[in-house]
CSV table of C-alpha atoms in Angstrom, one decimal:
chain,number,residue,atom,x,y,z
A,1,UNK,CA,13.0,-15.4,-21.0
A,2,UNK,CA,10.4,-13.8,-23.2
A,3,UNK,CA,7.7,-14.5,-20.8
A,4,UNK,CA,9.6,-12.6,-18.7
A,5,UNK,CA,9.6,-9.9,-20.7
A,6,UNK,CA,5.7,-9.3,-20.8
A,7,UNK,CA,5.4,-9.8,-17.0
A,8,UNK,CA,3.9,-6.2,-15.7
A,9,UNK,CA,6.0,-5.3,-12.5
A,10,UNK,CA,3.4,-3.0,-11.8
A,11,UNK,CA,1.0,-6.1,-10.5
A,12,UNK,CA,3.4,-6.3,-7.7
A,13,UNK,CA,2.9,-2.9,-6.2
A,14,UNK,CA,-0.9,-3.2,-7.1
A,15,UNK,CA,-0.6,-6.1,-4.5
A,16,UNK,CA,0.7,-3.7,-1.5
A,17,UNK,CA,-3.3,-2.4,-1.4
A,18,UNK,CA,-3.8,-5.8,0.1
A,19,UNK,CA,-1.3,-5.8,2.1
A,20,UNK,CA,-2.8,-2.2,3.0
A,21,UNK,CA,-6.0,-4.2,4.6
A,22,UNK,CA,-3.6,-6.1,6.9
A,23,UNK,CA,-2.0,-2.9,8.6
A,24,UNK,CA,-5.3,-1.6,9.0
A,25,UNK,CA,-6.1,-4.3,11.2
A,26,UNK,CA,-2.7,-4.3,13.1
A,27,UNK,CA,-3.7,-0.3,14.0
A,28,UNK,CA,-6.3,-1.7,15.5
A,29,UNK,CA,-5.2,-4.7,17.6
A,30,UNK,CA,-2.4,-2.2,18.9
A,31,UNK,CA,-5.3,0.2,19.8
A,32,UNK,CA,-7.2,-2.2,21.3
A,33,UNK,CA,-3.7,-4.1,23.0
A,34,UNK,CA,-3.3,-0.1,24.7
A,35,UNK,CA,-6.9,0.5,25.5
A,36,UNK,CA,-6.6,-2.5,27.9
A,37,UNK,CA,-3.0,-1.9,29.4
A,38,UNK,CA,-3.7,1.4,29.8
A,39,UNK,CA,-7.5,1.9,30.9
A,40,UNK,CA,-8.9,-1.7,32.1
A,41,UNK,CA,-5.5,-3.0,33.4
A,42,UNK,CA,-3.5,0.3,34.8
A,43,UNK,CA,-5.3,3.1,35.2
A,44,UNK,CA,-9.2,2.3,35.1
A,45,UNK,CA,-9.0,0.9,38.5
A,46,UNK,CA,-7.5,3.7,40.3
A,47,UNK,CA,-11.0,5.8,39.8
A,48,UNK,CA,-11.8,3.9,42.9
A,49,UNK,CA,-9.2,5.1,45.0
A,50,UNK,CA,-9.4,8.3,47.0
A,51,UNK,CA,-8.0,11.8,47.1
A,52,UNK,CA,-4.8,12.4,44.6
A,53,UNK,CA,-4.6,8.8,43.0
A,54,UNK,CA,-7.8,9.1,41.5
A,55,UNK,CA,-7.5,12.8,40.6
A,56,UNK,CA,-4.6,11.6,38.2
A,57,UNK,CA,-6.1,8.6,37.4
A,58,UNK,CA,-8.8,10.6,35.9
A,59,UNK,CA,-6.4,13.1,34.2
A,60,UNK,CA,-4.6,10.6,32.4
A,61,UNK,CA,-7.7,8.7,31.0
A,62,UNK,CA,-8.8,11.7,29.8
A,63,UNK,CA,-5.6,12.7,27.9
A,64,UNK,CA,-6.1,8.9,26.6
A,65,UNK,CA,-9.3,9.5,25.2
A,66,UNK,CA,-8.6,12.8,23.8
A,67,UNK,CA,-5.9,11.8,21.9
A,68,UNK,CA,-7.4,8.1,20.7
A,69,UNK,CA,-10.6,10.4,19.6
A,70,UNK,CA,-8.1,12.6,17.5
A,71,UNK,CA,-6.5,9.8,16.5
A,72,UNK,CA,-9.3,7.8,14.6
A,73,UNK,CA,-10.6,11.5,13.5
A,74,UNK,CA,-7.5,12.2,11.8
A,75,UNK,CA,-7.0,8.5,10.6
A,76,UNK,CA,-10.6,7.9,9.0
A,77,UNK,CA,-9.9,11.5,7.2
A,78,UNK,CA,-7.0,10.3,5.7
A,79,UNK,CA,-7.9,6.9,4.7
A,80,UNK,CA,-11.8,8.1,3.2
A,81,UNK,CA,-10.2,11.5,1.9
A,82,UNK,CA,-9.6,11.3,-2.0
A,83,UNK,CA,-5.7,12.4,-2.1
A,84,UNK,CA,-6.9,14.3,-5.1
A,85,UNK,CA,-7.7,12.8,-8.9
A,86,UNK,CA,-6.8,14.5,-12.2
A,87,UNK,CA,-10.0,16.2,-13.6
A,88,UNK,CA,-10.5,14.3,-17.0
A,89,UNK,CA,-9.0,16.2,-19.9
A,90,UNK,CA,-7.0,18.3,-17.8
A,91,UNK,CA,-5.1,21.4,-19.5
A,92,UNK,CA,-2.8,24.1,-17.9
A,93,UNK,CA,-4.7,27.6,-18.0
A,94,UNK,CA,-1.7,28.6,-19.6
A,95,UNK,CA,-1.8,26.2,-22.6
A,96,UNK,CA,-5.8,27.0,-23.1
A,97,UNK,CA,-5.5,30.8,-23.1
A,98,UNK,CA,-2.9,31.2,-25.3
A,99,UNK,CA,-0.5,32.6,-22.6
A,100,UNK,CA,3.0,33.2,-24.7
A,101,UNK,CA,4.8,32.5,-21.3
A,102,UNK,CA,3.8,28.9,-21.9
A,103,UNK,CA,5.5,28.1,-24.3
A,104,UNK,CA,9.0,29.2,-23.3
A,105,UNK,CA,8.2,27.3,-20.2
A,106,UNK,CA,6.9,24.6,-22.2
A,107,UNK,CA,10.9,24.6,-24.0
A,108,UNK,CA,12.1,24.4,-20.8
A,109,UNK,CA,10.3,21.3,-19.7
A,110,UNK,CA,8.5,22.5,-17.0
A,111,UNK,CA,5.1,23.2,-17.8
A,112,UNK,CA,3.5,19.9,-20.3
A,113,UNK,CA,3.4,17.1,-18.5
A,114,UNK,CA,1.4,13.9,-19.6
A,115,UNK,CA,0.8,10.7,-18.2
A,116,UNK,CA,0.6,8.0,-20.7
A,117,UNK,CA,-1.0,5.6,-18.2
A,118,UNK,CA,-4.1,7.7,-17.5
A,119,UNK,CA,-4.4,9.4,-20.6
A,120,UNK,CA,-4.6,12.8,-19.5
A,121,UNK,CA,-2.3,15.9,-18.5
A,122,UNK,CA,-0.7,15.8,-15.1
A,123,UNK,CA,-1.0,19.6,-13.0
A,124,UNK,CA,2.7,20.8,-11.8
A,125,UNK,CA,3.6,18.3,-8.6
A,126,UNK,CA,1.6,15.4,-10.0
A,127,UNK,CA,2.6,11.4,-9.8
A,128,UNK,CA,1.4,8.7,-11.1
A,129,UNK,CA,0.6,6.1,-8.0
A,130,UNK,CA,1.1,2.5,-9.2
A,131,UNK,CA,-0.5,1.2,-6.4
A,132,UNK,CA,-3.6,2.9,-6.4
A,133,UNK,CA,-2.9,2.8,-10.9
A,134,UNK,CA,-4.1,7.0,-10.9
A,135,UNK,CA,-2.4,9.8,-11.1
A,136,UNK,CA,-2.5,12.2,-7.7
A,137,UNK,CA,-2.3,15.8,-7.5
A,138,UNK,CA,0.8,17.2,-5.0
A,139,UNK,CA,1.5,13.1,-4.5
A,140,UNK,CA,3.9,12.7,-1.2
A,141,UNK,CA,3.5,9.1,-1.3
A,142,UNK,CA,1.3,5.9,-1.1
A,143,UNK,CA,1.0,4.7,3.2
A,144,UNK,CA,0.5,0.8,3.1
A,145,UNK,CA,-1.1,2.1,7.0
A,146,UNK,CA,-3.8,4.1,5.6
A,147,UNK,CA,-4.3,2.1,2.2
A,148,UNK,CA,-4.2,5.6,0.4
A,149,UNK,CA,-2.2,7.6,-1.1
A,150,UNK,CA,-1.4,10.8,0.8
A,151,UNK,CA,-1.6,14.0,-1.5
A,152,UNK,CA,-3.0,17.6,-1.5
A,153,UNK,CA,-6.1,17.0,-0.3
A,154,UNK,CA,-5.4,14.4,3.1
A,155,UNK,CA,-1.9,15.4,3.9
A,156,UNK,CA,-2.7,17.4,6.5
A,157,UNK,CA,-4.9,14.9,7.8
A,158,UNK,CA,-1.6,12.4,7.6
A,159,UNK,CA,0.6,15.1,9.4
A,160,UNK,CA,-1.9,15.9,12.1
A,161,UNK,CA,-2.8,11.7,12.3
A,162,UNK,CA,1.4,11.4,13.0
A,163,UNK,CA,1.0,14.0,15.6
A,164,UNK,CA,-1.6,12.7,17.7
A,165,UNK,CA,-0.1,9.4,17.2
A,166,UNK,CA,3.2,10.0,18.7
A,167,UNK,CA,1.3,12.4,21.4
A,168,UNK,CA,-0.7,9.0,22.3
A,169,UNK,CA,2.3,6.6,22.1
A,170,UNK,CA,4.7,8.6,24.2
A,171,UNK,CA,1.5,8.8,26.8
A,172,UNK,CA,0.7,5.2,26.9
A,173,UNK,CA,4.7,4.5,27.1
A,174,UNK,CA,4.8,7.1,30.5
A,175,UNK,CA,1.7,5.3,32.3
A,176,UNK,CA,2.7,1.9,31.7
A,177,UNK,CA,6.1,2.4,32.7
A,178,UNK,CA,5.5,1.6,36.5
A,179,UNK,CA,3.7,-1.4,35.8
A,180,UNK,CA,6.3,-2.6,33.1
A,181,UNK,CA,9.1,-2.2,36.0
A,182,UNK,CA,6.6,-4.5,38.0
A,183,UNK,CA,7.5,-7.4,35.2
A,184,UNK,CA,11.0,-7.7,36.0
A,185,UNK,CA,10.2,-8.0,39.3
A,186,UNK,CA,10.4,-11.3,41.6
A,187,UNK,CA,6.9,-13.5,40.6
A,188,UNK,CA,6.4,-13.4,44.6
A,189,UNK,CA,6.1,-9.7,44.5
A,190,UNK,CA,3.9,-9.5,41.4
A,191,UNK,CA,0.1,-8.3,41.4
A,192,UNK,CA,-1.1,-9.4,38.4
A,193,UNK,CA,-2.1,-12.5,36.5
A,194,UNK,CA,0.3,-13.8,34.2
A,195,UNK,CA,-1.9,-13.1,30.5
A,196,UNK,CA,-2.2,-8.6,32.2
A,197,UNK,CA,1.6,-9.2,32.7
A,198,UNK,CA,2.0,-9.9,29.0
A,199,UNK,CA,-0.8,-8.0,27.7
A,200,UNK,CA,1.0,-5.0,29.5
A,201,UNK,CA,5.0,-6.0,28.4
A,202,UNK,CA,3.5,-6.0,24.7
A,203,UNK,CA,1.4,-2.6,24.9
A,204,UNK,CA,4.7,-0.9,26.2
A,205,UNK,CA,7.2,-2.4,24.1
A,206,UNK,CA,4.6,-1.5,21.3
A,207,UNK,CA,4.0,2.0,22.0
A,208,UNK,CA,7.6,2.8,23.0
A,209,UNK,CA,8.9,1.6,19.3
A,210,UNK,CA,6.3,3.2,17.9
A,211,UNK,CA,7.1,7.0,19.7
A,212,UNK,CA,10.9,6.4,18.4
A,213,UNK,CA,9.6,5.4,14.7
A,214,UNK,CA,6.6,8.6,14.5
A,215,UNK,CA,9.4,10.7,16.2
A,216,UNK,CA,11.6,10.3,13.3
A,217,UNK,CA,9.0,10.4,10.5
A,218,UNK,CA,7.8,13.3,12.2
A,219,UNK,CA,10.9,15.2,11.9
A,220,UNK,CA,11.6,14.3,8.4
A,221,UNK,CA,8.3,15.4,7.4
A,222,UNK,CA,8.3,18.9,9.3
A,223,UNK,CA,11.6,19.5,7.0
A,224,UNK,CA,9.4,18.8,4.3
A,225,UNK,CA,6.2,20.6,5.2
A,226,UNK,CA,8.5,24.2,6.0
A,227,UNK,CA,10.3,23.5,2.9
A,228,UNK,CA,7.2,23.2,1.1
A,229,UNK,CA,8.4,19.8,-0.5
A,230,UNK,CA,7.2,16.3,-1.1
A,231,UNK,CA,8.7,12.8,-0.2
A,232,UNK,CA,9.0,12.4,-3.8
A,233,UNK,CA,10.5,15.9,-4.7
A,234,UNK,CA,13.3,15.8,-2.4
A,235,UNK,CA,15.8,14.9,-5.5
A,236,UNK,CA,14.5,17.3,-7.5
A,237,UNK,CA,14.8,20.1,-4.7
A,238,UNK,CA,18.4,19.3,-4.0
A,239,UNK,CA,19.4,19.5,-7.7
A,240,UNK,CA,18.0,23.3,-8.2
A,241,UNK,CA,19.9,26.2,-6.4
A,242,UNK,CA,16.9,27.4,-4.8
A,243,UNK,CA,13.6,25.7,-4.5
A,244,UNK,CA,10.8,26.9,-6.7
A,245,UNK,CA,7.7,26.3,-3.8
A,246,UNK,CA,9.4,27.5,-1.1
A,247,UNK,CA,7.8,31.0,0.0
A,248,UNK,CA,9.0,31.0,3.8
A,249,UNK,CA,8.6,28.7,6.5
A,250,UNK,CA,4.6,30.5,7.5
A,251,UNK,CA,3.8,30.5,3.9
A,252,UNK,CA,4.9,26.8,3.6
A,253,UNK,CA,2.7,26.0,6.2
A,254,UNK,CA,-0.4,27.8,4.8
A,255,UNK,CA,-0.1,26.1,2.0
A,256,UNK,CA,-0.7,22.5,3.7
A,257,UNK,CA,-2.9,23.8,7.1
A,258,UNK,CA,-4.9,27.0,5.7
A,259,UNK,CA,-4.5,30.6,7.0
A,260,UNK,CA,-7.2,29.9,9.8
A,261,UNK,CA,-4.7,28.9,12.7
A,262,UNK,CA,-7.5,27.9,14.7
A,263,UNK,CA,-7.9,24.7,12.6
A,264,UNK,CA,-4.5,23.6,11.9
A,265,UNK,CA,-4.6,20.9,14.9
A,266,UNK,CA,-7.7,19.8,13.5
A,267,UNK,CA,-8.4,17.8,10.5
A,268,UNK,CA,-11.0,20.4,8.9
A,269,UNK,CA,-10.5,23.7,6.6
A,270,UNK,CA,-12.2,26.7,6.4
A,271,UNK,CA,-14.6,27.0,3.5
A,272,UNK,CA,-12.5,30.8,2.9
A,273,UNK,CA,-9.0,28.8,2.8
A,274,UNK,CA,-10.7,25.7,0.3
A,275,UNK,CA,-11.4,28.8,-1.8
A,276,UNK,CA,-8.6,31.1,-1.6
A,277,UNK,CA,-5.6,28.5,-1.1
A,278,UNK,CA,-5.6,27.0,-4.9
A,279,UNK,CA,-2.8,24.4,-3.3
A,280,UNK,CA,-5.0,22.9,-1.0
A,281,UNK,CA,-7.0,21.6,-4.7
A,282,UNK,CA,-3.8,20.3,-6.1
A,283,UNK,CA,-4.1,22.0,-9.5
A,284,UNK,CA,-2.0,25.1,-8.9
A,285,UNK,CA,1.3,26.3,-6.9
A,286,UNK,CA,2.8,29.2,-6.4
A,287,UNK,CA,5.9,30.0,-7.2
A,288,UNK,CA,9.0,32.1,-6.3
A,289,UNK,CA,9.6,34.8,-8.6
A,290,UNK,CA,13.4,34.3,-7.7
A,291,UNK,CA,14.0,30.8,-8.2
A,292,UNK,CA,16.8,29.2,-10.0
A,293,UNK,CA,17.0,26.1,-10.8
């Protein structure tokens, strides 16, 4: 028993980074399981075909690719895109000038926060990650798909990468329908080689759980994003009479996708919003002067 006692339980979640590695490469045997069903098996060789059929043949590809391409944007964003690290030494402006306010807010427990772990101060909306073993600034939550944690920095990046994702999914699960219909058929009146028959039955029934899953995580997370809330905060939000960060559903969303609307479906910010939107940073939030909590 008193080896027990000394055993660090936070080795175990240190070990989901390696399961991390493994989803990776699942992402990409189910692109590459839908790259064939859809373009070499289904669709690719109806660009031979004349008038109408290849006209939509060619349509669809090209919504394929689109999507794919703003798929593996999005995805490489979030996975190579620091979530956002504690500067070393961190102190709330407050506490280094001297501001009176914070120390009524520090009585309050809301404005000193430290993480024993790292060492240092954690910024409001902070976590420690024990996976990653760092604190991250605005932290939503560690993805075992990305091998990263999603924070201020990449989470619009993760939202966008769900997006696309579903966009793609739902897609591949409409063009491969016909052909999946063609399984349950009688073998006589079947096309295609038995290995494209299964090829095809598992890029559908892949794609189609997939939509249902992203549809759901999708919806949970635009009640967060309006809200202006974290995965992790959602207990703390339901607690207080009205939420603290939430400054209306278009504000909410500035605060994650910038002011520049001709960005948000893109995984870039303008150099004007990095500099104007302190949130985007992770440091600092603003606040509703009407809160209660």
């Amino acid at each position: 028993m008193d080896c027990c006692r000394h055993v660090n339980p936070f080795r175990v979640c240190a070990g989901l980074r390696g399961l991390g590695y493994l989803m990776v490469a699942l992402v990409a045997a189910i692109v590459a399981v839908s790259y064939y069903a859809v373009v070499v098996y289904a669709w690719g060789p109806m660009l031979l075909s004349d008038g109408a059929a290849a006209a939509g043949a060619a349509a669809v590809l090209a919504a394929f690719h689109i999507l794919l391409a703003m798929i593996l944007w999005c995805y490489f964003m979030v996975v190579f895109t620091d979530p956002g690290a504690v500067p070393e030494n961190w102190r709330h402006d407050a506490e280094d000038s001297g501001d009176p306010s914070f120390s009524s807010l520090e009585e309050q427990g809301s404005a000193r926060r430290y993480c024993f772990r790292c060492q240092n101060g954690k910024p409001p909306r902070c976590h420690h990650c024990s996976v990653c073993n760092r604190c991250v600034l605005k932290m939503d939550h560690h993805c075992i798909w990305v091998v990263n944690c999603v924070g201020a920095r990449n989470y619009k990046y993760f939202l966008l990468f769900l997006v696309y994702a579903f966009a793609e999914t739902v897609l591949d699960t409409l063009v491969l329908l016909p052909n999946f219909i063609e399984f349950f058929q009688d073998e006589s009146r079947r096309s295609s080689s038995p290995g494209d028959i299964a090829v095809l039955f598992i890029a559908f029934v892949l794609n189609l759980a997939f939509a249902l899953s992203l549809l759901c995580f999708i919806g949970m997370h635009a009640s967060l994003v309006t809200s202006n809330t974290t995965s992790i905060e959602i207990y703390e939000r339901k607690k207080s009479v009205s939420w603290k960060y939430d400054l209306g559903w278009i504000r909410n969303l500035e605060q994650v996708f910038g002011t520049n609307k001709l960005l948000w479906l893109v995984p870039l910010y303008s150099m004007e919003d990095l500099h104007n939107i302190p949130a985007l940073q992770g440091l600092e939030f603003p606040t509703r002067s009407d809160a209660i909590v």
